[in-house]
Coordinates of N, CA, C and O in Angstrom, one line a residue:
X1 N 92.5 169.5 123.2 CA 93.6 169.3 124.1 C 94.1 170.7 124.5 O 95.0 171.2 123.9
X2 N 93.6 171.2 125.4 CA 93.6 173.0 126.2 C 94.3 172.6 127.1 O 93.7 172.3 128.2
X3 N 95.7 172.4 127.2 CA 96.6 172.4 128.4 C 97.3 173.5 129.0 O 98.3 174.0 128.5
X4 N 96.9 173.7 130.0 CA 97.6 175.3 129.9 C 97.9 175.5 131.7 O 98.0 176.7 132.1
X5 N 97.9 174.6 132.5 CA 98.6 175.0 134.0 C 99.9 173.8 133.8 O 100.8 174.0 134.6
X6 N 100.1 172.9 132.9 CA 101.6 172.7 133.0 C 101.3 171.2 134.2 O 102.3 170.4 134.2
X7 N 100.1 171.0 135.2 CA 100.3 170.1 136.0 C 100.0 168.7 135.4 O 98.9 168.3 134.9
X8 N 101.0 167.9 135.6 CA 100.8 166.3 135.1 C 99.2 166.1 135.0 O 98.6 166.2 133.9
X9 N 98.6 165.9 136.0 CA 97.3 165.6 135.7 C 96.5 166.0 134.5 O 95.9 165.2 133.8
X10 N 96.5 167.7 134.4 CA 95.7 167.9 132.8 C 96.5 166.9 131.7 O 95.8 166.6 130.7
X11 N 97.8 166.5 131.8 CA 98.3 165.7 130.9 C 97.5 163.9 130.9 O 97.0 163.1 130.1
X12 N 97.8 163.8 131.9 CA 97.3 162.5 131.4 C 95.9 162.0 131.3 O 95.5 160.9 131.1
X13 N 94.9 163.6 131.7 CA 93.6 163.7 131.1 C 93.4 163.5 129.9 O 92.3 163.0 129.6
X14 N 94.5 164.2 128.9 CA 94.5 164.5 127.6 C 94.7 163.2 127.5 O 93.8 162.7 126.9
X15 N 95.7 162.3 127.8 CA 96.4 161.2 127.7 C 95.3 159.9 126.9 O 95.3 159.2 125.8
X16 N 94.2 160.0 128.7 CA 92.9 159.5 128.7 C 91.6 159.7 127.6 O 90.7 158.9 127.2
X17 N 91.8 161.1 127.5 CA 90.3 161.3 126.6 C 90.4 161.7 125.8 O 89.5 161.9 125.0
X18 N 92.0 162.2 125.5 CA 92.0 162.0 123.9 C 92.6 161.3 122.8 O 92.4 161.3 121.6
X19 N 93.8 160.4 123.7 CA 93.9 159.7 123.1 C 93.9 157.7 123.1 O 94.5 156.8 122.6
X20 N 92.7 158.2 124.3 CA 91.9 157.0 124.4 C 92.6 155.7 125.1 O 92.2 154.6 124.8
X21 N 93.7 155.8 126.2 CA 94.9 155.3 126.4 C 93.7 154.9 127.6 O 93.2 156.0 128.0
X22 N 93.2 153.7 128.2 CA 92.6 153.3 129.3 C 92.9 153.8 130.4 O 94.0 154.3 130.4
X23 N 92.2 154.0 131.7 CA 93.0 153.7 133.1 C 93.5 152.2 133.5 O 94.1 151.9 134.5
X24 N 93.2 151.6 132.7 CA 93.7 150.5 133.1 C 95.1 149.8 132.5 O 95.9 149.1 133.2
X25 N 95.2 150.2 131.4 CA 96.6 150.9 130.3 C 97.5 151.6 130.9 O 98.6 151.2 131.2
X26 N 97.1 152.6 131.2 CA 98.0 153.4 132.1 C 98.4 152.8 133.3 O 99.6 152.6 133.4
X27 N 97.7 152.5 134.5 CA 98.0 151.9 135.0 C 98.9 151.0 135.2 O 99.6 150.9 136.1
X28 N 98.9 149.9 134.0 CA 99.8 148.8 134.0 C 101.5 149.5 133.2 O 102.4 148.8 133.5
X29 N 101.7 150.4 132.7 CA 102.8 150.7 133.1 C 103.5 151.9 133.8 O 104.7 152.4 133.6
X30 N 102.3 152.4 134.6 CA 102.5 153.2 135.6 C 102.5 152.4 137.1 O 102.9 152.9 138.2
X31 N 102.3 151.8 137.0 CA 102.4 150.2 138.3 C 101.1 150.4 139.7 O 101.0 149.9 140.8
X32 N 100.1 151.6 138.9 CA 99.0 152.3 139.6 C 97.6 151.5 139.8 O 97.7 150.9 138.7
X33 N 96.6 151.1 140.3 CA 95.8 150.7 139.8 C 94.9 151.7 138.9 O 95.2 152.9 138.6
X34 N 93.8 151.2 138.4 CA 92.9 152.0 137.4 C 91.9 153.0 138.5 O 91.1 153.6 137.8
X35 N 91.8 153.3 139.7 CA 91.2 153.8 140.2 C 92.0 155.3 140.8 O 91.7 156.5 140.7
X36 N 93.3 154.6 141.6 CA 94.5 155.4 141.1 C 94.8 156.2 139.9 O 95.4 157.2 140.3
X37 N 94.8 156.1 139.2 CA 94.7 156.6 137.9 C 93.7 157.7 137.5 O 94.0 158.9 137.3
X38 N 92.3 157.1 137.6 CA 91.1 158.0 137.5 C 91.1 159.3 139.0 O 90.5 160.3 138.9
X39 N 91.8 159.1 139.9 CA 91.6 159.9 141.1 C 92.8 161.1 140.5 O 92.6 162.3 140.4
X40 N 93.9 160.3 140.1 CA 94.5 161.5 140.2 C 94.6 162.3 138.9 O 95.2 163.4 139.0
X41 N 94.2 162.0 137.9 CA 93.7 162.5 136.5 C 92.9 163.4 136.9 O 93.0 164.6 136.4
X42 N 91.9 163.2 137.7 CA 90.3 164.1 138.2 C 90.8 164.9 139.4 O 90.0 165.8 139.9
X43 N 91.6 164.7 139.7 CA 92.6 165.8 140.6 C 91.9 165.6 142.1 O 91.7 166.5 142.9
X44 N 91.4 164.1 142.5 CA 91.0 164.0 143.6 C 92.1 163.1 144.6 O 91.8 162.5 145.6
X45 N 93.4 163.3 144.1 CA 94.8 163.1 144.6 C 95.4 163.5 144.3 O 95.2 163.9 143.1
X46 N 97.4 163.9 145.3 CA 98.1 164.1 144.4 C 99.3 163.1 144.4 O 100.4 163.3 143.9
X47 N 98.8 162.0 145.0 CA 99.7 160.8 145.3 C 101.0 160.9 146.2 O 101.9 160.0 146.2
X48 N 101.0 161.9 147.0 CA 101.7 162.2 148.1 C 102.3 161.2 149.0 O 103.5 161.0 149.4
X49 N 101.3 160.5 149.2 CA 101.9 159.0 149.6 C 102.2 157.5 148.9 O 102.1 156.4 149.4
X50 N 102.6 157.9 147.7 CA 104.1 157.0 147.1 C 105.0 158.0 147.4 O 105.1 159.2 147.5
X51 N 105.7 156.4 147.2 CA 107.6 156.9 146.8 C 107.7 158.0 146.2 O 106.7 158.3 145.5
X52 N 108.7 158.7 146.3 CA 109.3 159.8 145.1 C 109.7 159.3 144.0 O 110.0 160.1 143.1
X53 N 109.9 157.6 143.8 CA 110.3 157.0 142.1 C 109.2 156.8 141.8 O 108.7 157.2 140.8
X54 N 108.5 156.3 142.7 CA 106.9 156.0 141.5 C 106.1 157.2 141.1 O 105.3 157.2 140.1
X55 N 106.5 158.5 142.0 CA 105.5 159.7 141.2 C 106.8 160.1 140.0 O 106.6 160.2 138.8
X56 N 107.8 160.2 140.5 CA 108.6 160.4 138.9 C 108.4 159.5 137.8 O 108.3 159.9 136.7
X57 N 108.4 158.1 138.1 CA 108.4 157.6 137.0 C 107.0 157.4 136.2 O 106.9 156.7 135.2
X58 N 105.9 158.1 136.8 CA 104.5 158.4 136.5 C 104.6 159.7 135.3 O 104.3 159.9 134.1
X59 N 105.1 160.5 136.4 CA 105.3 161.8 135.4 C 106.1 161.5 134.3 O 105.8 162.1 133.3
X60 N 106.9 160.7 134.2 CA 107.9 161.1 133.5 C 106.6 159.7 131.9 O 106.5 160.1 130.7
X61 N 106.2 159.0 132.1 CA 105.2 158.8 131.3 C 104.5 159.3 130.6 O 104.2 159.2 129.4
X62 N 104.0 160.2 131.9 CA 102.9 160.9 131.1 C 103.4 162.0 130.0 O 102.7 162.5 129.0
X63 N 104.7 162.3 130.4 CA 105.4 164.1 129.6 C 105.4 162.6 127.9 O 104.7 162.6 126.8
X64 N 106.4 161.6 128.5 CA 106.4 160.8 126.9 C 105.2 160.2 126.5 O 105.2 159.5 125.5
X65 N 103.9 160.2 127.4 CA 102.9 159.3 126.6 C 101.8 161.0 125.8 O 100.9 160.8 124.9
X66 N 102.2 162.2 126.3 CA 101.4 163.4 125.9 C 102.7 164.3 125.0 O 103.0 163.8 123.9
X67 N 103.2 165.3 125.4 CA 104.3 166.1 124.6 C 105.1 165.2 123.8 O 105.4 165.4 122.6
X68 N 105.7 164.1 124.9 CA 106.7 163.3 123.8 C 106.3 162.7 122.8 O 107.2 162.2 122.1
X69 N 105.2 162.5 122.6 CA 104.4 161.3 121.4 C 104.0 162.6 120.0 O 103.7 162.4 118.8
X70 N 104.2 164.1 120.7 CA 103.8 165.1 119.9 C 105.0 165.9 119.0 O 105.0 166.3 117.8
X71 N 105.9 166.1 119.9 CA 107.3 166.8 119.7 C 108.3 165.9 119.0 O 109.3 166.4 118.7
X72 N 108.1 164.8 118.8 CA 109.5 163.9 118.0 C 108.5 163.3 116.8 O 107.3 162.9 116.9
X73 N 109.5 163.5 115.4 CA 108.5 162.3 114.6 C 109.4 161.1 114.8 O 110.3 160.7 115.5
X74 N 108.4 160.5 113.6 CA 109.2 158.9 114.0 C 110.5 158.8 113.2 O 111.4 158.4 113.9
X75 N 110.7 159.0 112.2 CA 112.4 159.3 112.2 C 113.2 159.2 112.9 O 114.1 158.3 113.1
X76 N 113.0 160.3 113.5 CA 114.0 160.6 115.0 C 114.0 159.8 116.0 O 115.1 159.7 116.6
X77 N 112.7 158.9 116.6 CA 113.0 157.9 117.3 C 114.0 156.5 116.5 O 114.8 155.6 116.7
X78 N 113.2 156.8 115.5 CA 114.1 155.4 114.9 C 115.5 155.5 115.2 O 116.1 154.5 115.6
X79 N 116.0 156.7 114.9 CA 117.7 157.3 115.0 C 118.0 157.2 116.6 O 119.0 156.8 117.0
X80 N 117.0 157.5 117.4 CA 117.6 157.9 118.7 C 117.5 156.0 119.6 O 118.0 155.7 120.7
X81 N 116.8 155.3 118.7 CA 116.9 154.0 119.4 C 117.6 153.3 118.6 O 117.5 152.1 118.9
X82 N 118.2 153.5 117.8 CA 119.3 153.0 116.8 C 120.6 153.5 117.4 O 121.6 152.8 117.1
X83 N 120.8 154.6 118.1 CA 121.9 155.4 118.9 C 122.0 154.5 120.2 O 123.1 154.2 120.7
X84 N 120.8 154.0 120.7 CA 121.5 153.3 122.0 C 121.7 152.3 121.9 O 122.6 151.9 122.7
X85 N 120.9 151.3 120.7 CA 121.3 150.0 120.5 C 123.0 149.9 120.2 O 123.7 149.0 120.7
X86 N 123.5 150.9 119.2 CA 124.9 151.3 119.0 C 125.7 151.4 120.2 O 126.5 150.6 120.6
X87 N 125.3 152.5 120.8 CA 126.2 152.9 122.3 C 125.7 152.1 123.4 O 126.6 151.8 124.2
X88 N 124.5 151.4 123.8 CA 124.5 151.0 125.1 C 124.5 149.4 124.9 O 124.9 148.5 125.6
X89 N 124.0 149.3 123.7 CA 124.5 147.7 123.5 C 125.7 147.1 122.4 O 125.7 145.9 122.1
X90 N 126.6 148.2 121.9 CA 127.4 147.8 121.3 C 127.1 147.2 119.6 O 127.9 146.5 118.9
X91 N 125.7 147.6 119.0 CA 125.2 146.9 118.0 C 125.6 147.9 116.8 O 125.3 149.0 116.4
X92 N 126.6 147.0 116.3 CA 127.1 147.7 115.0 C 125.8 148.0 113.9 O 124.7 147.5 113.9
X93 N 126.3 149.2 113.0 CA 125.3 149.9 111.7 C 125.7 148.6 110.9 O 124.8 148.2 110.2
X94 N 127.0 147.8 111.0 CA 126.8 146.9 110.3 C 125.6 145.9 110.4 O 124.8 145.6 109.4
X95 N 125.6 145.4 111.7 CA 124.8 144.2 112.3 C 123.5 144.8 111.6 O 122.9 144.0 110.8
X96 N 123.0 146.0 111.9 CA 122.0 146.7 111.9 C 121.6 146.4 110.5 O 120.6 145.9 110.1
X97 N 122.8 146.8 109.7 CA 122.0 147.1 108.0 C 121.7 145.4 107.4 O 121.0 145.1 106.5
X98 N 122.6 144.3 108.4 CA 122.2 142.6 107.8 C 121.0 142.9 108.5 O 120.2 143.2 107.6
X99 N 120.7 142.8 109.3 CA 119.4 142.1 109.5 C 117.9 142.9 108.9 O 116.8 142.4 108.7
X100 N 118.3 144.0 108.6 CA 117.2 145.2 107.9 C 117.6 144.3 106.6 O 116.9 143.3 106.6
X101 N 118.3 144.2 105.7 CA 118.6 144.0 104.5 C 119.2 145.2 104.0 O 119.4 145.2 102.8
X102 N 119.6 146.2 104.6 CA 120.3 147.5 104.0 C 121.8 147.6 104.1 O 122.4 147.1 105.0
X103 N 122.4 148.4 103.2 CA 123.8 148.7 103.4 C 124.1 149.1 104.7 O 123.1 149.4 105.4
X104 N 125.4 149.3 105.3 CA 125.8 149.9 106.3 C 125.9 151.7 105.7 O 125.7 152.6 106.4
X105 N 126.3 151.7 104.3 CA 126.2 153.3 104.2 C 125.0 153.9 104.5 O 124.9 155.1 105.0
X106 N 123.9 152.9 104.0 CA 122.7 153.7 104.0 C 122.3 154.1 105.5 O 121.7 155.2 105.7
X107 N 122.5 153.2 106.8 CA 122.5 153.4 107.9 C 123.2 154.8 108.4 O 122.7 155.9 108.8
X108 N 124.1 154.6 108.3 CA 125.4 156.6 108.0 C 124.7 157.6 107.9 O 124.5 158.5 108.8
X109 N 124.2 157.5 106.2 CA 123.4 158.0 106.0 C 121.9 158.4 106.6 O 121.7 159.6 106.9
X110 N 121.0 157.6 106.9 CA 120.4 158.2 107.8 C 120.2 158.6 109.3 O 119.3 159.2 109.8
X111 N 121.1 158.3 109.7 CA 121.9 158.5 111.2 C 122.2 160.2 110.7 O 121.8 161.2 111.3
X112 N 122.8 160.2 109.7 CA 122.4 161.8 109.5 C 121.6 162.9 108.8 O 121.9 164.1 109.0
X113 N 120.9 162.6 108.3 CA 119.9 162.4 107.0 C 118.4 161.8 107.0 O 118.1 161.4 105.9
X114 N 117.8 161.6 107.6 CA 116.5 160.6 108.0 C 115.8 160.4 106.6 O 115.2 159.4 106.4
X115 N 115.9 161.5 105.7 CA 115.2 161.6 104.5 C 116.2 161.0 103.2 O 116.0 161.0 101.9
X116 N 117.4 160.5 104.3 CA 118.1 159.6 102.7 C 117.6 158.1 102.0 O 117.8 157.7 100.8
X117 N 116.9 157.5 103.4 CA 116.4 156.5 102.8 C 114.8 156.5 102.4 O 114.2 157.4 102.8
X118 N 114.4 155.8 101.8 CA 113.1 155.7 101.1 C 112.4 155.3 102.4 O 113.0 155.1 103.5
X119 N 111.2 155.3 102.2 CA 110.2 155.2 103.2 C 110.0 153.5 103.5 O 109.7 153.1 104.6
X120 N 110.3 152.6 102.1 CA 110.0 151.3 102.8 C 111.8 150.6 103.3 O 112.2 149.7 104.0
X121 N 112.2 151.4 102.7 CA 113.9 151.4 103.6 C 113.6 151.7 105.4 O 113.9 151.0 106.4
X122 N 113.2 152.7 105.4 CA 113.0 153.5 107.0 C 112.3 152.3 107.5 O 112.9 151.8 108.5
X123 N 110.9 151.6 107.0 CA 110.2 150.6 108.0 C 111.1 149.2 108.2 O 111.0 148.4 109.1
X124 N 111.8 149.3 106.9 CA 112.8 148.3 107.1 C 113.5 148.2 108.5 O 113.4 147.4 109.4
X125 N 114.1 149.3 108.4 CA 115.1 149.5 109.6 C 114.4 149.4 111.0 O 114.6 148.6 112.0
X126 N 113.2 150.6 110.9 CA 112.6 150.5 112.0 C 111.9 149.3 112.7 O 111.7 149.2 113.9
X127 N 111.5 148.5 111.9 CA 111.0 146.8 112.6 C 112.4 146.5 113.1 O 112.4 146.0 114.2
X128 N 113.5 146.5 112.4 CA 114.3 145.8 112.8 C 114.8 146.4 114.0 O 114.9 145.7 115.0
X129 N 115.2 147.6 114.2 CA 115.7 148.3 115.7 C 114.4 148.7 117.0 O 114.6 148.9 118.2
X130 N 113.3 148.7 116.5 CA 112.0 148.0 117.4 C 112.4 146.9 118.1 O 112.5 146.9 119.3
X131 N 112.5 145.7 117.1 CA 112.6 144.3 117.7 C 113.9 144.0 118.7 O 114.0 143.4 119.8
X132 N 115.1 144.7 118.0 CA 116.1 144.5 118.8 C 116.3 145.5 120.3 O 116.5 145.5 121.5
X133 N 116.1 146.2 119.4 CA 115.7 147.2 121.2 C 114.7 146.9 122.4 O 114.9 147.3 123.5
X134 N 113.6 146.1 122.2 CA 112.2 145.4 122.6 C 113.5 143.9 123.3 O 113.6 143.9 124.6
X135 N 114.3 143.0 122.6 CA 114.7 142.1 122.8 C 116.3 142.2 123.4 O 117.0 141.2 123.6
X136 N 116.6 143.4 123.6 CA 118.0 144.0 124.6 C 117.5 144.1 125.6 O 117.9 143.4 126.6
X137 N 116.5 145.2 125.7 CA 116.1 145.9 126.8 C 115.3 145.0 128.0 O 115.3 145.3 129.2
X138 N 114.6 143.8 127.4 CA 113.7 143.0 128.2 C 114.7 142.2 128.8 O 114.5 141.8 129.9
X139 N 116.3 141.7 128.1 CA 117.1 140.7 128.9 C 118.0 140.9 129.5 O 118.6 140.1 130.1
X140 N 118.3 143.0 129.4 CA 119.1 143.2 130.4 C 118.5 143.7 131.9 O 119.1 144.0 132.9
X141 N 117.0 143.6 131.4 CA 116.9 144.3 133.0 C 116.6 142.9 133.9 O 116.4 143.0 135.1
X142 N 116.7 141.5 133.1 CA 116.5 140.3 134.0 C 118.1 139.7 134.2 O 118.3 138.6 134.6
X143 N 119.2 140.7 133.8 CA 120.6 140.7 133.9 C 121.0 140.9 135.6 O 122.2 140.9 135.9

């Protein structure tokens, strides 16, 4: 993975061949077809003619499907989608720690601390703020 001009494309080459992510994968939530995909990966486009949301919300994929998947561990996602289920849906550390099976301190706790809970504590939480985040997010955008 030799990325070194910075232009989306070498990213979601990397995206493609190395970590094996389809054109047709990508595609589907890039809203691109898979030929679209292979043209502009191979730099035989530069999609000039879409919208200015669909090439952003392209790019903005590819930065979280290549740097972003490299630069955060999973801790920190756990915390940072546990932050909005709190702030954008109102889901108490309480609510949070019944349905994980954990205290609400221990949640506190690792909201500041990621290494306070044990490892099968963390997967605890994290299935459970996956699922709720997966099951917020899919019924507010049909809101």
């Amino acid at each position: 993975m030799d990325i070194k001009s910075g232009d989306p494309r070498d990213h979601l080459k990397s995206i493609l061949d190395d970590y094996k992510l389809t054109p047709h994968t990508f595609g589907l939530i890039s809203g691109l077809d898979e030929k679209e995909v292979l043209d502009f990966a191979n730099y035989e486009t530069d999609l000039a003619h879409l919208p200015h949301e669909k090439v952003g919300h392209m790019v903005s994929m590819i930065g979280l499907l290549s740097d972003g998947m490299t630069l955060v561990t999973s801790d920190e996602r756990v915390k940072a989608i546990t932050e909005i289920l709190n702030q954008q849906f109102q889901v108490s550390f309480e609510t949070l720690a019944l349905y994980a099976k954990l205290e609400e301190k221990e949640i506190n706790a690792f909201m500041s601390d990621c290494d306070s809970l044990t490892y099968e504590k963390r997967y605890q939480l994290a299935v459970v703020v996956m699922f709720l985040f997966k099951l917020f997010s899919d019924n507010n955008q049909k809101s």
